[in-house]
Amino acid sequence: ADAPRMFSELTPRSIAVDAGGRPHIVYGQDHLYHAYYDGSAWRTETVDDASRVGEHASIAIGSGNEIHISYYDVLNGDLKYATKRSGAWVASTVDSAGNVGQYSCIALGSAGKVHISYYDATALVLKYASKTSASAAWTTEQVDGGNVGQYSALALDATGFVHIGYYDAGNQDLKYATNATGAWVATTVDAGGNVGSYASIAVAAATGAIHISYYDSTNGDLKYATNATGAWTTATVDDPVENVGWFTSLAVDGAGKVHISYYDVTN
């Protein structure tokens, strides 16, 4: 019999909108599922029926409405990827070296290049996987080490360079890494208390400025960081008596205005 549609680790990166404005949601825990609105009703389908797959799912949709999903295989400790590029779901393993694949975030570049950031829980490092086309092999590499990489959030700039915001669990900081110089360069953005979990990142299309929203667990606040002035600056967005800022999701519109949604833990 089919397993129940259990799910956990649902994140802002688990939802995307296609070219027709229709929402798509990916989730899972026992299998990986895809729910979508077809214009008149919600539909649900099983993407990967393997046991204990689907946590930390992230979705990206191409210009031709082809769907790409990165997700975690709990049973085998692998990073997996599924696509409907060919019209039918095809699932494959991207990385199986140790316990890898948590906190995955997927994005699509030009010419169909796929980019995924994720956490290696064995080596305690931030990793990155990419493939240049449907027929190409996956390449994987370490971005940053030293008990880092949880809550990774990935975005691409207009030239296709990668930008990743993530949590440094060893130092309890917010970090940022990019390959814009041709090699990975990691920077500590905020070291003020225990900060950086639930990171979300966006690149402003017009200016290339980086914007990151994240949670300050020391103070229970929602915080925001940007390098729009040429240097990193941080600010507290919401600082109530209560605890706010989990599950942040950040976007930058065409006018450069920043929008953030987040969870109020207390209410």
PDB file of N, CA, C and O in Angstrom, residues 14-68:
ATOM      1  N   SER A  14      10.430  25.455  -1.177  1.00  0.00           N
ATOM      2  CA  SER A  14       9.631  24.324  -1.625  1.00  0.00           C
ATOM      3  C   SER A  14       8.479  24.740  -2.534  1.00  0.00           C
ATOM      4  O   SER A  14       7.691  23.903  -2.955  1.00  0.00           O
ATOM      5  N   ILE A  15       8.381  26.024  -2.854  1.00  0.00           N
ATOM      6  CA  ILE A  15       7.301  26.502  -3.708  1.00  0.00           C
ATOM      7  C   ILE A  15       7.882  27.355  -4.838  1.00  0.00           C
ATOM      8  O   ILE A  15       8.882  28.062  -4.646  1.00  0.00           O
ATOM      9  N   ALA A  16       7.287  27.230  -6.020  1.00  0.00           N
ATOM     10  CA  ALA A  16       7.691  28.032  -7.173  1.00  0.00           C
ATOM     11  C   ALA A  16       6.458  28.280  -8.038  1.00  0.00           C
ATOM     12  O   ALA A  16       5.466  27.552  -7.953  1.00  0.00           O
ATOM     13  N   VAL A  17       6.543  29.286  -8.888  1.00  0.00           N
ATOM     14  CA  VAL A  17       5.436  29.650  -9.776  1.00  0.00           C
ATOM     15  C   VAL A  17       5.906  29.498 -11.214  1.00  0.00           C
ATOM     16  O   VAL A  17       6.998  29.947 -11.574  1.00  0.00           O
ATOM     17  N   ASP A  18       5.087  28.851 -12.051  1.00  0.00           N
ATOM     18  CA  ASP A  18       5.480  28.632 -13.442  1.00  0.00           C
ATOM     19  C   ASP A  18       5.165  29.856 -14.303  1.00  0.00           C
ATOM     20  O   ASP A  18       4.667  30.884 -13.805  1.00  0.00           O
ATOM     21  N   ALA A  19       5.470  29.746 -15.604  1.00  0.00           N
ATOM     22  CA  ALA A  19       5.296  30.876 -16.510  1.00  0.00           C
ATOM     23  C   ALA A  19       3.849  31.327 -16.635  1.00  0.00           C
ATOM     24  O   ALA A  19       3.574  32.475 -16.991  1.00  0.00           O
ATOM     25  N   GLY A  20       2.913  30.434 -16.327  1.00  0.00           N
ATOM     26  CA  GLY A  20       1.501  30.781 -16.385  1.00  0.00           C
ATOM     27  C   GLY A  20       0.942  31.294 -15.081  1.00  0.00           C
ATOM     28  O   GLY A  20      -0.268  31.499 -14.952  1.00  0.00           O
ATOM     29  N   GLY A  21       1.824  31.495 -14.075  1.00  0.00           N
ATOM     30  CA  GLY A  21       1.387  31.999 -12.780  1.00  0.00           C
ATOM     31  C   GLY A  21       0.797  30.950 -11.869  1.00  0.00           C
ATOM     32  O   GLY A  21       0.181  31.280 -10.854  1.00  0.00           O
ATOM     33  N   ARG A  22       0.990  29.665 -12.203  1.00  0.00           N
ATOM     34  CA  ARG A  22       0.424  28.582 -11.397  1.00  0.00           C
ATOM     35  C   ARG A  22       1.447  28.103 -10.359  1.00  0.00           C
ATOM     36  O   ARG A  22       2.603  27.832 -10.695  1.00  0.00           O
ATOM     37  N   PRO A  23       1.026  27.966  -9.091  1.00  0.00           N
ATOM     38  CA  PRO A  23       1.958  27.547  -8.033  1.00  0.00           C
ATOM     39  C   PRO A  23       2.219  26.046  -8.044  1.00  0.00           C
ATOM     40  O   PRO A  23       1.341  25.250  -8.390  1.00  0.00           O
ATOM     41  N   HIS A  24       3.439  25.681  -7.642  1.00  0.00           N
ATOM     42  CA  HIS A  24       3.865  24.289  -7.511  1.00  0.00           C
ATOM     43  C   HIS A  24       4.548  24.132  -6.155  1.00  0.00           C
ATOM     44  O   HIS A  24       5.370  24.977  -5.772  1.00  0.00           O
ATOM     45  N   ILE A  25       4.224  23.072  -5.444  1.00  0.00           N
ATOM     46  CA  ILE A  25       4.797  22.811  -4.122  1.00  0.00           C
ATOM     47  C   ILE A  25       5.364  21.403  -4.102  1.00  0.00           C
ATOM     48  O   ILE A  25       4.720  20.457  -4.578  1.00  0.00           O
ATOM     49  N   VAL A  26       6.575  21.246  -3.552  1.00  0.00           N
ATOM     50  CA  VAL A  26       7.178  19.922  -3.412  1.00  0.00           C
ATOM     51  C   VAL A  26       7.414  19.640  -1.933  1.00  0.00           C
ATOM     52  O   VAL A  26       7.776  20.539  -1.172  1.00  0.00           O
ATOM     53  N   TYR A  27       7.216  18.397  -1.557  1.00  0.00           N
ATOM     54  CA  TYR A  27       7.327  18.027  -0.145  1.00  0.00           C
ATOM     55  C   TYR A  27       7.453  16.516  -0.038  1.00  0.00           C
ATOM     56  O   TYR A  27       7.173  15.777  -0.982  1.00  0.00           O
ATOM     57  N   GLY A  28       7.848  16.067   1.136  1.00  0.00           N
ATOM     58  CA  GLY A  28       7.916  14.628   1.343  1.00  0.00           C
ATOM     59  C   GLY A  28       8.648  14.257   2.609  1.00  0.00           C
ATOM     60  O   GLY A  28       9.304  15.076   3.243  1.00  0.00           O
ATOM     61  N   GLN A  29       8.512  12.987   2.956  1.00  0.00           N
ATOM     62  CA  GLN A  29       9.219  12.407   4.089  1.00  0.00           C
ATOM     63  C   GLN A  29       9.312  10.901   3.894  1.00  0.00           C
ATOM     64  O   GLN A  29      10.347  10.305   4.169  1.00  0.00           O
ATOM     65  N   ASP A  30       8.236  10.307   3.404  1.00  0.00           N
ATOM     66  CA  ASP A  30       8.240   8.885   3.092  1.00  0.00           C
ATOM     67  C   ASP A  30       8.357   8.656   1.593  1.00  0.00           C
ATOM     68  O   ASP A  30       8.930   7.686   1.132  1.00  0.00           O
ATOM     69  N   HIS A  31       7.788   9.556   0.789  1.00  0.00           N
ATOM     70  CA  HIS A  31       8.002   9.660  -0.649  1.00  0.00           C
ATOM     71  C   HIS A  31       8.154  11.148  -0.961  1.00  0.00           C
ATOM     72  O   HIS A  31       7.927  11.997  -0.099  1.00  0.00           O
ATOM     73  N   LEU A  32       8.521  11.475  -2.200  1.00  0.00           N
ATOM     74  CA  LEU A  32       8.547  12.862  -2.642  1.00  0.00           C
ATOM     75  C   LEU A  32       7.300  13.139  -3.473  1.00  0.00           C
ATOM     76  O   LEU A  32       6.990  12.381  -4.400  1.00  0.00           O
ATOM     77  N   TYR A  33       6.604  14.234  -3.146  1.00  0.00           N
ATOM     78  CA  TYR A  33       5.359  14.586  -3.821  1.00  0.00           C
ATOM     79  C   TYR A  33       5.452  15.970  -4.457  1.00  0.00           C
ATOM     80  O   TYR A  33       6.218  16.837  -4.015  1.00  0.00           O
ATOM     81  N   HIS A  34       4.614  16.163  -5.465  1.00  0.00           N
ATOM     82  CA  HIS A  34       4.490  17.440  -6.154  1.00  0.00           C
ATOM     83  C   HIS A  34       3.012  17.804  -6.221  1.00  0.00           C
ATOM     84  O   HIS A  34       2.207  17.048  -6.768  1.00  0.00           O
ATOM     85  N   ALA A  35       2.658  18.949  -5.638  1.00  0.00           N
ATOM     86  CA  ALA A  35       1.287  19.449  -5.709  1.00  0.00           C
ATOM     87  C   ALA A  35       1.289  20.717  -6.552  1.00  0.00           C
ATOM     88  O   ALA A  35       2.196  21.550  -6.434  1.00  0.00           O
ATOM     89  N   TYR A  36       0.294  20.859  -7.416  1.00  0.00           N
ATOM     90  CA  TYR A  36       0.265  22.014  -8.297  1.00  0.00           C
ATOM     91  C   TYR A  36      -1.175  22.373  -8.646  1.00  0.00           C
ATOM     92  O   TYR A  36      -2.078  21.538  -8.594  1.00  0.00           O
ATOM     93  N   TYR A  37      -1.358  23.630  -8.995  1.00  0.00           N
ATOM     94  CA  TYR A  37      -2.668  24.117  -9.427  1.00  0.00           C
ATOM     95  C   TYR A  37      -2.666  24.175 -10.946  1.00  0.00           C
ATOM     96  O   TYR A  37      -1.819  24.839 -11.557  1.00  0.00           O
ATOM     97  N   ASP A  38      -3.579  23.458 -11.596  1.00  0.00           N
ATOM     98  CA  ASP A  38      -3.573  23.356 -13.060  1.00  0.00           C
ATOM     99  C   ASP A  38      -4.430  24.426 -13.745  1.00  0.00           C
ATOM    100  O   ASP A  38      -4.627  24.395 -14.957  1.00  0.00           O
ATOM    101  N   GLY A  39      -4.913  25.370 -12.960  1.00  0.00           N
ATOM    102  CA  GLY A  39      -5.764  26.432 -13.490  1.00  0.00           C
ATOM    103  C   GLY A  39      -7.204  26.303 -13.072  1.00  0.00           C
ATOM    104  O   GLY A  39      -7.956  27.287 -13.107  1.00  0.00           O
ATOM    105  N   SER A  40      -7.599  25.089 -12.660  1.00  0.00           N
ATOM    106  CA  SER A  40      -8.971  24.885 -12.199  1.00  0.00           C
ATOM    107  C   SER A  40      -9.045  24.089 -10.898  1.00  0.00           C
ATOM    108  O   SER A  40     -10.014  24.210 -10.163  1.00  0.00           O
ATOM    109  N   ALA A  41      -8.016  23.287 -10.614  1.00  0.00           N
ATOM    110  CA  ALA A  41      -8.029  22.467  -9.402  1.00  0.00           C
ATOM    111  C   ALA A  41      -6.602  22.117  -9.003  1.00  0.00           C
ATOM    112  O   ALA A  41      -5.674  22.158  -9.815  1.00  0.00           O
ATOM    113  N   TRP A  42      -6.439  21.757  -7.722  1.00  0.00           N
ATOM    114  CA  TRP A  42      -5.147  21.289  -7.238  1.00  0.00           C
ATOM    115  C   TRP A  42      -4.973  19.814  -7.572  1.00  0.00           C
ATOM    116  O   TRP A  42      -5.900  19.026  -7.415  1.00  0.00           O
ATOM    117  N   ARG A  43      -3.784  19.458  -8.031  1.00  0.00           N
ATOM    118  CA  ARG A  43      -3.432  18.077  -8.346  1.00  0.00           C
ATOM    119  C   ARG A  43      -2.215  17.673  -7.517  1.00  0.00           C
ATOM    120  O   ARG A  43      -1.385  18.508  -7.165  1.00  0.00           O
ATOM    121  N   THR A  44      -2.105  16.392  -7.230  1.00  0.00           N
ATOM    122  CA  THR A  44      -0.951  15.866  -6.496  1.00  0.00           C
ATOM    123  C   THR A  44      -0.438  14.625  -7.194  1.00  0.00           C
ATOM    124  O   THR A  44      -1.222  13.783  -7.642  1.00  0.00           O
ATOM    125  N   GLU A  45       0.875  14.512  -7.297  1.00  0.00           N
ATOM    126  CA  GLU A  45       1.484  13.336  -7.909  1.00  0.00           C
ATOM    127  C   GLU A  45       2.718  12.915  -7.123  1.00  0.00           C
ATOM    128  O   GLU A  45       3.352  13.728  -6.440  1.00  0.00           O
ATOM    129  N   THR A  46       3.037  11.629  -7.216  1.00  0.00           N
ATOM    130  CA  THR A  46       4.237  11.101  -6.584  1.00  0.00           C
ATOM    131  C   THR A  46       5.403  11.249  -7.551  1.00  0.00           C
ATOM    132  O   THR A  46       5.351  10.777  -8.683  1.00  0.00           O
ATOM    133  N   VAL A  47       6.453  11.911  -7.100  1.00  0.00           N
ATOM    134  CA  VAL A  47       7.633  12.132  -7.925  1.00  0.00           C
ATOM    135  C   VAL A  47       8.633  10.998  -7.757  1.00  0.00           C
ATOM    136  O   VAL A  47       9.181  10.480  -8.720  1.00  0.00           O
ATOM    137  N   ASP A  48       8.884  10.612  -6.513  1.00  0.00           N
ATOM    138  CA  ASP A  48       9.827   9.542  -6.188  1.00  0.00           C
ATOM    139  C   ASP A  48       9.176   8.684  -5.117  1.00  0.00           C
ATOM    140  O   ASP A  48       8.892   9.167  -4.013  1.00  0.00           O
ATOM    141  N   ASP A  49       8.912   7.410  -5.437  1.00  0.00           N
ATOM    142  CA  ASP A  49       8.216   6.538  -4.490  1.00  0.00           C
ATOM    143  C   ASP A  49       9.175   5.723  -3.640  1.00  0.00           C
ATOM    144  O   ASP A  49       8.761   4.775  -2.965  1.00  0.00           O
ATOM    145  N   ALA A  50      10.458   6.073  -3.639  1.00  0.00           N
ATOM    146  CA  ALA A  50      11.410   5.400  -2.763  1.00  0.00           C
ATOM    147  C   ALA A  50      11.083   5.716  -1.305  1.00  0.00           C
ATOM    148  O   ALA A  50      10.489   6.756  -0.986  1.00  0.00           O
ATOM    149  N   SER A  51      11.466   4.833  -0.412  1.00  0.00           N
ATOM    150  CA  SER A  51      11.179   5.011   1.007  1.00  0.00           C
ATOM    151  C   SER A  51      12.032   6.118   1.605  1.00  0.00           C
ATOM    152  O   SER A  51      13.222   6.245   1.327  1.00  0.00           O
ATOM    153  N   ARG A  52      11.401   6.960   2.398  1.00  0.00           N
ATOM    154  CA  ARG A  52      12.041   7.992   3.216  1.00  0.00           C
ATOM    155  C   ARG A  52      12.832   9.005   2.395  1.00  0.00           C
ATOM    156  O   ARG A  52      13.964   9.363   2.728  1.00  0.00           O
ATOM    157  N   VAL A  53      12.234   9.480   1.321  1.00  0.00           N
ATOM    158  CA  VAL A  53      12.820  10.565   0.545  1.00  0.00           C
ATOM    159  C   VAL A  53      11.876  11.761   0.540  1.00  0.00           C
ATOM    160  O   VAL A  53      10.678  11.611   0.746  1.00  0.00           O
ATOM    161  N   GLY A  54      12.448  12.956   0.319  1.00  0.00           N
ATOM    162  CA  GLY A  54      11.619  14.132   0.122  1.00  0.00           C
ATOM    163  C   GLY A  54      11.810  15.265   1.099  1.00  0.00           C
ATOM    164  O   GLY A  54      11.307  16.369   0.862  1.00  0.00           O
ATOM    165  N   GLU A  55      12.527  15.030   2.210  1.00  0.00           N
ATOM    166  CA  GLU A  55      12.775  16.137   3.119  1.00  0.00           C
ATOM    167  C   GLU A  55      13.713  17.151   2.469  1.00  0.00           C
ATOM    168  O   GLU A  55      14.469  16.840   1.562  1.00  0.00           O
ATOM    169  N   HIS A  56      13.668  18.401   2.960  1.00  0.00           N
ATOM    170  CA  HIS A  56      14.516  19.492   2.467  1.00  0.00           C
ATOM    171  C   HIS A  56      14.361  19.680   0.961  1.00  0.00           C
ATOM    172  O   HIS A  56      15.324  19.980   0.254  1.00  0.00           O
ATOM    173  N   ALA A  57      13.132  19.514   0.455  1.00  0.00           N
ATOM    174  CA  ALA A  57      12.887  19.640  -0.977  1.00  0.00           C
ATOM    175  C   ALA A  57      12.918  21.103  -1.406  1.00  0.00           C
ATOM    176  O   ALA A  57      12.432  21.993  -0.708  1.00  0.00           O
ATOM    177  N   SER A  58      13.500  21.330  -2.595  1.00  0.00           N
ATOM    178  CA  SER A  58      13.569  22.658  -3.189  1.00  0.00           C
ATOM    179  C   SER A  58      13.213  22.526  -4.658  1.00  0.00           C
ATOM    180  O   SER A  58      13.614  21.566  -5.313  1.00  0.00           O
ATOM    181  N   ILE A  59      12.465  23.495  -5.192  1.00  0.00           N
ATOM    182  CA  ILE A  59      11.973  23.405  -6.567  1.00  0.00           C
ATOM    183  C   ILE A  59      12.392  24.628  -7.382  1.00  0.00           C
ATOM    184  O   ILE A  59      12.448  25.754  -6.865  1.00  0.00           O
ATOM    185  N   ALA A  60      12.701  24.383  -8.651  1.00  0.00           N
ATOM    186  CA  ALA A  60      12.936  25.456  -9.617  1.00  0.00           C
ATOM    187  C   ALA A  60      12.231  25.074 -10.906  1.00  0.00           C
ATOM    188  O   ALA A  60      12.164  23.898 -11.267  1.00  0.00           O
ATOM    189  N   ILE A  61      11.690  26.072 -11.605  1.00  0.00           N
ATOM    190  CA  ILE A  61      10.942  25.831 -12.836  1.00  0.00           C
ATOM    191  C   ILE A  61      11.586  26.618 -13.966  1.00  0.00           C
ATOM    192  O   ILE A  61      11.814  27.826 -13.849  1.00  0.00           O
ATOM    193  N   GLY A  62      11.880  25.938 -15.078  1.00  0.00           N
ATOM    194  CA  GLY A  62      12.516  26.568 -16.219  1.00  0.00           C
ATOM    195  C   GLY A  62      11.540  27.366 -17.056  1.00  0.00           C
ATOM    196  O   GLY A  62      10.318  27.346 -16.844  1.00  0.00           O
ATOM    197  N   SER A  63      12.073  28.066 -18.041  1.00  0.00           N
ATOM    198  CA  SER A  63      11.254  28.931 -18.885  1.00  0.00           C
ATOM    199  C   SER A  63      10.228  28.150 -19.695  1.00  0.00           C
ATOM    200  O   SER A  63       9.189  28.676 -20.091  1.00  0.00           O
ATOM    201  N   GLY A  64      10.523  26.870 -19.947  1.00  0.00           N
ATOM    202  CA  GLY A  64       9.580  26.011 -20.651  1.00  0.00           C
ATOM    203  C   GLY A  64       8.675  25.233 -19.723  1.00  0.00           C
ATOM    204  O   GLY A  64       8.042  24.253 -20.133  1.00  0.00           O
ATOM    205  N   ASN A  65       8.630  25.657 -18.440  1.00  0.00           N
ATOM    206  CA  ASN A  65       7.829  25.041 -17.385  1.00  0.00           C
ATOM    207  C   ASN A  65       8.316  23.645 -16.991  1.00  0.00           C
ATOM    208  O   ASN A  65       7.585  22.888 -16.355  1.00  0.00           O
ATOM    209  N   GLU A  66       9.572  23.303 -17.352  1.00  0.00           N
ATOM    210  CA  GLU A  66      10.116  22.045 -16.875  1.00  0.00           C
ATOM    211  C   GLU A  66      10.485  22.202 -15.396  1.00  0.00           C
ATOM    212  O   GLU A  66      10.999  23.233 -14.974  1.00  0.00           O
ATOM    213  N   ILE A  67      10.212  21.154 -14.616  1.00  0.00           N
ATOM    214  CA  ILE A  67      10.361  21.221 -13.165  1.00  0.00           C
ATOM    215  C   ILE A  67      11.621  20.475 -12.738  1.00  0.00           C
ATOM    216  O   ILE A  67      11.920  19.388 -13.245  1.00  0.00           O
ATOM    217  N   HIS A  68      12.340  21.066 -11.791  1.00  0.00           N
ATOM    218  CA  HIS A  68      13.557  20.485 -11.237  1.00  0.00           C
ATOM    219  C   HIS A  68      13.451  20.520  -9.713  1.00  0.00           C
ATOM    220  O   HIS A  68      13.087  21.555  -9.144  1.00  0.00           O
TER     221      HIS A  68
END
